[in-house]
mmCIF file of C-alpha atoms in Angstrom:
data_model
loop_
_atom_site.group_PDB
_atom_site.id
_atom_site.type_symbol
_atom_site.label_atom_id
_atom_site.label_comp_id
_atom_site.label_asym_id
_atom_site.label_seq_id
_atom_site.Cartn_x
_atom_site.Cartn_y
_atom_site.Cartn_z
ATOM 1 C CA GLY A 1 -169.655 -152.653 -170.232
ATOM 2 C CA PHE A 2 -166.943 -153.069 -167.646
ATOM 3 C CA TRP A 3 -164.536 -150.640 -169.526
ATOM 4 C CA LYS A 4 -166.977 -147.646 -169.902
ATOM 5 C CA GLY A 5 -165.026 -144.471 -169.609
ATOM 6 C CA ASN A 6 -161.742 -146.314 -169.793
ATOM 7 C CA ILE A 7 -160.045 -143.860 -172.157
ATOM 8 C CA PRO A 8 -160.589 -140.743 -170.129
ATOM 9 C CA ALA A 9 -159.767 -142.818 -167.081
ATOM 10 C CA GLU A 10 -156.351 -143.910 -168.424
ATOM 11 C CA LEU A 11 -155.535 -140.328 -169.462
ATOM 12 C CA LEU A 12 -156.626 -139.126 -165.979
ATOM 13 C CA TYR A 13 -154.479 -141.622 -164.140
ATOM 14 C CA ILE A 14 -151.255 -140.768 -166.127
ATOM 15 C CA THR A 15 -151.654 -137.005 -165.905
ATOM 16 C CA TYR A 16 -152.949 -136.983 -162.289
ATOM 17 C CA GLY A 17 -150.227 -139.153 -160.989
ATOM 18 C CA SER A 18 -147.481 -137.196 -162.746
ATOM 19 C CA ILE A 19 -148.785 -133.840 -161.306
ATOM 20 C CA GLN A 20 -149.458 -135.418 -157.868
ATOM 21 C CA PHE A 21 -145.999 -136.893 -157.203
ATOM 22 C CA ALA A 22 -144.145 -133.928 -158.739
ATOM 23 C CA SER A 23 -146.195 -131.546 -156.563
ATOM 24 C CA TYR A 24 -145.687 -133.692 -153.473
ATOM 25 C CA ARG A 25 -141.901 -133.694 -153.859
ATOM 26 C CA LEU A 26 -141.917 -129.919 -154.596
ATOM 27 C CA ILE A 27 -144.222 -128.922 -151.763
ATOM 28 C CA THR A 28 -142.335 -131.192 -149.248
ATOM 29 C CA GLN A 29 -139.001 -129.539 -150.131
ATOM 30 C CA ALA A 30 -140.557 -126.119 -149.955
ATOM 31 C CA LEU A 31 -141.947 -126.799 -146.446
ATOM 32 C CA GLN A 32 -138.518 -127.939 -145.314
ATOM 33 C CA THR A 33 -137.055 -124.570 -146.407
ATOM 34 C CA LEU A 34 -139.617 -122.372 -144.626
ATOM 35 C CA PRO A 35 -138.427 -120.595 -141.468
ATOM 36 C CA PHE A 36 -140.825 -122.248 -138.936
ATOM 37 C CA PRO A 37 -139.875 -121.811 -135.247
ATOM 38 C CA THR A 38 -139.727 -125.599 -135.055
ATOM 39 C CA PRO A 39 -139.548 -128.131 -137.915
ATOM 40 C CA LEU A 40 -142.932 -129.562 -138.708
ATOM 41 C CA PRO A 41 -143.479 -133.101 -137.509
ATOM 42 C CA SER A 42 -143.035 -135.672 -140.352
ATOM 43 C CA PRO A 43 -146.786 -136.649 -140.376
ATOM 44 C CA VAL A 44 -147.933 -133.075 -140.458
ATOM 45 C CA GLU A 45 -145.432 -132.313 -143.247
ATOM 46 C CA SER A 46 -146.697 -135.273 -145.281
ATOM 47 C CA PHE A 47 -150.477 -134.354 -144.626
ATOM 48 C CA VAL A 48 -150.039 -130.852 -145.922
ATOM 49 C CA SER A 49 -147.800 -131.860 -148.877
ATOM 50 C CA GLY A 50 -150.217 -134.621 -149.795
ATOM 51 C CA GLY A 51 -153.228 -132.559 -149.475
ATOM 52 C CA LEU A 52 -151.907 -129.664 -151.505
ATOM 53 C CA ALA A 53 -150.475 -131.992 -154.165
ATOM 54 C CA GLY A 54 -153.890 -133.791 -154.457
ATOM 55 C CA ALA A 55 -155.734 -130.391 -154.734
ATOM 56 C CA ALA A 56 -153.400 -129.310 -157.475
ATOM 57 C CA ALA A 57 -153.663 -132.584 -159.456
ATOM 58 C CA THR A 58 -157.514 -132.775 -159.012
ATOM 59 C CA THR A 59 -158.006 -129.243 -160.242
ATOM 60 C CA ALA A 60 -155.689 -129.746 -163.313
ATOM 61 C CA THR A 61 -157.285 -133.017 -164.331
ATOM 62 C CA TYR A 62 -160.843 -132.514 -163.335
ATOM 63 C CA PRO A 63 -162.369 -132.444 -166.748
ATOM 64 C CA LEU A 64 -160.973 -135.870 -167.393
ATOM 65 C CA ASP A 65 -162.475 -137.140 -164.131
ATOM 66 C CA LEU A 66 -165.837 -135.739 -164.986
ATOM 67 C CA LEU A 67 -165.751 -137.392 -168.526
ATOM 68 C CA ARG A 68 -164.806 -140.711 -166.949
ATOM 69 C CA THR A 69 -167.817 -140.559 -164.569
ATOM 70 C CA ARG A 70 -170.214 -139.513 -167.258
ATOM 71 C CA PHE A 71 -169.121 -142.252 -169.655
ATOM 72 C CA ALA A 72 -169.396 -144.870 -166.866
ATOM 73 C CA ALA A 73 -172.925 -143.603 -165.916
ATOM 74 C CA GLN A 74 -174.336 -144.031 -169.464
ATOM 75 C CA GLY A 75 -177.130 -146.533 -169.958
ATOM 76 C CA PRO A 76 -177.901 -148.633 -173.000
ATOM 77 C CA GLU A 77 -178.752 -145.345 -174.774
ATOM 78 C CA ARG A 78 -175.389 -143.621 -175.224
ATOM 79 C CA VAL A 79 -175.323 -140.008 -174.242
ATOM 80 C CA TYR A 80 -172.008 -139.434 -175.862
ATOM 81 C CA LYS A 81 -170.887 -141.178 -179.042
ATOM 82 C CA SER A 82 -167.090 -140.444 -178.522
ATOM 83 C CA LEU A 83 -164.545 -138.656 -176.379
ATOM 84 C CA LEU A 84 -164.418 -135.717 -178.782
ATOM 85 C CA GLY A 85 -168.181 -135.617 -179.076
ATOM 86 C CA SER A 86 -168.551 -135.479 -175.303
ATOM 87 C CA ILE A 87 -166.217 -132.537 -175.104
ATOM 88 C CA LEU A 88 -168.084 -130.616 -177.892
ATOM 89 C CA ASP A 89 -171.414 -131.519 -176.385
ATOM 90 C CA ILE A 90 -170.602 -130.265 -172.810
ATOM 91 C CA SER A 91 -169.025 -127.092 -174.267
ATOM 92 C CA ARG A 92 -172.159 -126.455 -176.236
ATOM 93 C CA HIS A 93 -174.754 -127.159 -173.536
ATOM 94 C CA GLU A 94 -173.032 -126.357 -170.325
ATOM 95 C CA GLY A 95 -170.102 -124.059 -171.261
ATOM 96 C CA TYR A 96 -166.669 -124.467 -169.701
ATOM 97 C CA ARG A 97 -168.098 -124.607 -166.172
ATOM 98 C CA GLY A 98 -169.689 -127.873 -167.163
ATOM 99 C CA PHE A 99 -166.277 -129.539 -167.136
ATOM 100 C CA PHE A 100 -165.821 -128.539 -163.501
ATOM 101 C CA GLN A 101 -169.180 -129.507 -161.980
ATOM 102 C CA GLY A 102 -168.576 -130.942 -158.659
ATOM 103 C CA LEU A 103 -164.961 -129.588 -158.378
ATOM 104 C CA SER A 104 -165.659 -128.188 -154.950
ATOM 105 C CA ALA A 105 -166.597 -131.610 -153.632
ATOM 106 C CA GLY A 106 -163.525 -133.069 -155.457
ATOM 107 C CA VAL A 107 -161.032 -130.759 -153.765
ATOM 108 C CA ALA A 108 -162.792 -131.058 -150.464
ATOM 109 C CA GLN A 109 -162.482 -134.890 -150.693
ATOM 110 C CA VAL A 110 -158.932 -135.078 -152.088
ATOM 111 C CA VAL A 111 -157.296 -132.859 -149.509
ATOM 112 C CA PRO A 112 -158.070 -134.943 -146.475
ATOM 113 C CA TYR A 113 -157.799 -138.279 -148.540
ATOM 114 C CA MET A 114 -154.289 -137.466 -149.933
ATOM 115 C CA GLY A 115 -153.278 -135.888 -146.658
ATOM 116 C CA LEU A 116 -154.194 -138.963 -144.717
ATOM 117 C CA PHE A 117 -152.804 -141.298 -147.334
ATOM 118 C CA PHE A 118 -149.321 -139.763 -147.442
ATOM 119 C CA SER A 119 -149.143 -139.208 -143.713
ATOM 120 C CA THR A 120 -150.126 -142.683 -142.920
ATOM 121 C CA TYR A 121 -147.850 -144.076 -145.720
ATOM 122 C CA GLU A 122 -144.751 -142.228 -144.426
ATOM 123 C CA ILE A 123 -145.503 -143.517 -140.848
ATOM 124 C CA LEU A 124 -145.928 -147.178 -142.025
ATOM 125 C CA ARG A 125 -143.257 -147.300 -144.655
ATOM 126 C CA PRO A 126 -140.264 -147.209 -142.290
ATOM 127 C CA VAL A 127 -141.772 -149.986 -140.106
ATOM 128 C CA LEU A 128 -142.958 -152.211 -142.957
ATOM 129 C CA GLY A 129 -139.842 -151.523 -145.132
ATOM 130 C CA GLY A 130 -137.646 -152.901 -142.438
ATOM 131 C CA LEU A 131 -139.365 -156.329 -142.681
ATOM 132 C CA ASP A 132 -137.920 -158.996 -144.878
ATOM 133 C CA LEU A 133 -140.785 -159.059 -147.382
ATOM 134 C CA ARG A 134 -140.310 -160.467 -150.819
ATOM 135 C CA PHE A 135 -139.690 -158.062 -153.756
ATOM 136 C CA GLY A 136 -139.574 -155.094 -151.380
ATOM 137 C CA THR A 137 -143.407 -155.325 -150.838
ATOM 138 C CA GLY A 138 -143.231 -153.351 -147.541
ATOM 139 C CA ASP A 139 -143.889 -150.270 -149.628
ATOM 140 C CA ALA A 140 -146.866 -151.930 -151.376
ATOM 141 C CA THR A 141 -148.317 -153.127 -147.914
ATOM 142 C CA ALA A 142 -147.976 -149.563 -146.478
ATOM 143 C CA GLY A 143 -149.711 -148.366 -149.675
ATOM 144 C CA ILE A 144 -152.663 -150.682 -149.147
ATOM 145 C CA LEU A 145 -153.117 -149.878 -145.428
ATOM 146 C CA ALA A 146 -152.829 -146.061 -146.056
ATOM 147 C CA SER A 147 -155.295 -146.297 -148.967
ATOM 148 C CA VAL A 148 -157.919 -148.207 -146.915
ATOM 149 C CA LEU A 149 -157.747 -145.713 -144.004
ATOM 150 C CA ALA A 150 -157.842 -142.632 -146.221
ATOM 151 C CA LYS A 151 -160.515 -143.939 -148.621
ATOM 152 C CA SER A 152 -162.802 -144.849 -145.689
ATOM 153 C CA GLY A 153 -162.386 -141.561 -144.020
ATOM 154 C CA SER A 154 -163.243 -139.401 -147.092
ATOM 155 C CA PHE A 155 -165.628 -141.666 -149.047
ATOM 156 C CA PRO A 156 -168.803 -139.564 -148.452
ATOM 157 C CA LEU A 157 -167.218 -136.631 -150.234
ATOM 158 C CA ASP A 158 -166.096 -138.843 -153.077
ATOM 159 C CA LEU A 159 -169.711 -140.098 -153.525
ATOM 160 C CA ILE A 160 -171.039 -136.577 -153.412
ATOM 161 C CA ARG A 161 -168.511 -135.508 -156.123
ATOM 162 C CA LYS A 162 -169.628 -138.314 -158.447
ATOM 163 C CA ARG A 163 -173.384 -137.492 -157.849
ATOM 164 C CA MET A 164 -172.729 -133.896 -158.741
ATOM 165 C CA GLN A 165 -170.860 -134.770 -161.882
ATOM 166 C CA VAL A 166 -173.934 -136.235 -163.578
ATOM 167 C CA GLN A 167 -176.145 -133.184 -162.882
ATOM 168 C CA GLY A 168 -176.944 -130.704 -165.676
ATOM 169 C CA PRO A 169 -178.926 -130.633 -168.850
ATOM 170 C CA MET A 170 -178.169 -134.358 -169.616
ATOM 171 C CA ARG A 171 -179.091 -135.697 -166.156
ATOM 172 C CA GLU A 172 -182.157 -137.602 -167.249
ATOM 173 C CA ARG A 173 -180.062 -139.616 -169.819
ATOM 174 C CA PHE A 174 -177.678 -141.024 -167.238
ATOM 175 C CA GLY A 175 -178.364 -144.067 -165.072
ATOM 176 C CA ASP A 176 -181.492 -145.085 -167.244
ATOM 177 C CA GLY A 177 -183.072 -141.746 -166.170
ATOM 178 C CA ARG A 178 -182.954 -142.542 -162.426
ATOM 179 C CA VAL A 179 -180.448 -139.821 -161.389
ATOM 180 C CA PRO A 180 -182.153 -137.565 -158.755
ATOM 181 C CA VAL A 181 -181.935 -133.742 -158.880
ATOM 182 C CA TYR A 182 -179.624 -132.557 -156.146
ATOM 183 C CA GLY A 183 -179.339 -128.919 -154.972
ATOM 184 C CA ARG A 184 -176.120 -126.905 -155.759
ATOM 185 C CA GLY A 185 -173.121 -127.360 -153.444
ATOM 186 C CA ILE A 186 -171.769 -130.064 -151.335
ATOM 187 C CA TRP A 187 -174.081 -129.518 -148.287
ATOM 188 C CA ARG A 188 -177.315 -129.665 -150.221
ATOM 189 C CA THR A 189 -176.283 -132.742 -152.227
ATOM 190 C CA GLY A 190 -175.152 -134.561 -149.118
ATOM 191 C CA SER A 191 -178.269 -133.574 -147.298
ATOM 192 C CA ALA A 192 -180.465 -134.829 -150.230
ATOM 193 C CA ILE A 193 -178.610 -138.213 -150.273
ATOM 194 C CA VAL A 194 -179.160 -138.635 -146.452
ATOM 195 C CA ARG A 195 -182.860 -137.759 -146.798
ATOM 196 C CA ARG A 196 -183.435 -140.319 -149.620
ATOM 197 C CA GLU A 197 -181.119 -143.093 -148.575
ATOM 198 C CA GLY A 198 -180.103 -142.503 -144.985
ATOM 199 C CA TRP A 199 -176.691 -142.082 -143.644
ATOM 200 C CA ARG A 200 -175.635 -145.443 -145.139
ATOM 201 C CA GLY A 201 -176.231 -143.957 -148.552
ATOM 202 C CA LEU A 202 -173.024 -141.766 -148.167
ATOM 203 C CA TYR A 203 -171.103 -145.030 -148.047
ATOM 204 C CA ARG A 204 -172.776 -146.763 -150.987
ATOM 205 C CA GLY A 205 -170.064 -148.517 -153.029
ATOM 206 C CA LEU A 206 -167.475 -148.235 -150.356
ATOM 207 C CA THR A 207 -166.541 -151.882 -150.652
ATOM 208 C CA ILE A 208 -165.853 -151.831 -154.348
ATOM 209 C CA GLY A 209 -164.034 -148.583 -153.898
ATOM 210 C CA LEU A 210 -161.567 -150.212 -151.478
ATOM 211 C CA VAL A 211 -161.210 -153.202 -153.643
ATOM 212 C CA LYS A 212 -160.141 -150.874 -156.435
ATOM 213 C CA ALA A 213 -158.129 -148.388 -154.526
ATOM 214 C CA ALA A 214 -155.953 -150.769 -152.331
ATOM 215 C CA PRO A 215 -154.219 -152.757 -155.102
ATOM 216 C CA ALA A 216 -153.854 -149.535 -157.201
ATOM 217 C CA SER A 217 -152.214 -147.778 -154.283
ATOM 218 C CA ALA A 218 -149.916 -150.785 -153.609
ATOM 219 C CA VAL A 219 -148.697 -150.810 -157.285
ATOM 220 C CA THR A 220 -148.383 -146.986 -157.441
ATOM 221 C CA MET A 221 -146.307 -146.649 -154.238
ATOM 222 C CA TRP A 222 -144.156 -149.691 -155.016
ATOM 223 C CA THR A 223 -143.382 -148.316 -158.421
ATOM 224 C CA TYR A 224 -142.795 -144.775 -157.012
ATOM 225 C CA GLU A 225 -140.285 -145.985 -154.499
ATOM 226 C CA LYS A 226 -138.450 -148.170 -157.022
ATOM 227 C CA ALA A 227 -138.353 -145.378 -159.569
ATOM 228 C CA LEU A 228 -137.085 -142.822 -156.937
ATOM 229 C CA LYS A 229 -134.446 -145.228 -155.854
ATOM 230 C CA GLU A 230 -133.237 -145.725 -159.416
ATOM 231 C CA LEU A 231 -133.199 -141.941 -160.189
ATOM 232 C CA LYS A 232 -131.187 -141.249 -156.989
ATOM 233 C CA GLY A 233 -128.764 -144.046 -158.023
ATOM 234 C CA TRP A 234 -128.295 -142.493 -161.488
ATOM 235 C CA ARG A 235 -127.730 -139.044 -160.031
ATOM 236 C CA SER A 236 -125.141 -140.305 -157.620
ATOM 237 C CA LYS A 237 -123.274 -142.148 -160.438
ATOM 238 C CA GLY A 238 -123.387 -138.912 -162.618
ATOM 239 C CA GLU A 239 -121.715 -136.997 -159.700
#
């Protein structure tokens, strides 16, 4: 039960991470070549690059994100028998749009989330990287702190996205039939959550979200910086 939706989740993490970091580097380099009257401050550059990279990665991998959420929301009575079966079922009953249900909330959430994450990380990394921490864990610590700040700031939109993902013809078969009907769009879904659960409802699950996101970001950024350093080393040797 703890591993519901793990297969689409693993595919999501691999493809999302690849697109995100590749886009982040490309967008950062592109911004540095644009003829601005004055160079963008580093935090602003990181925010823009991170937000746009997150939007690109989210849009490209959104069907996997939706499948992960729907598999995790299944009760004892399974809605989908397999990954292939879920794809065919959604195509048959909801059309191609069904794979992008809640995308607007996903993009609206990921732009400030990744923008805050990368701008905070780039501010903290030089400070923490200069400390004598074992195994170069300054990068990991910066990743944790950036993740906690960014996740807390954008969590309501993340929750709205997940609630929108389990709407549609199969709604009554998710969550033991207790999934409410929300109106279309971010505003209507958010308003319905506040009416039913109060403002605290927009932060339901924040604690477990932070417990998951913080160590994941630590490992991701530590690995990213190490891999980047190795690649730069190989390039310099080749020259």
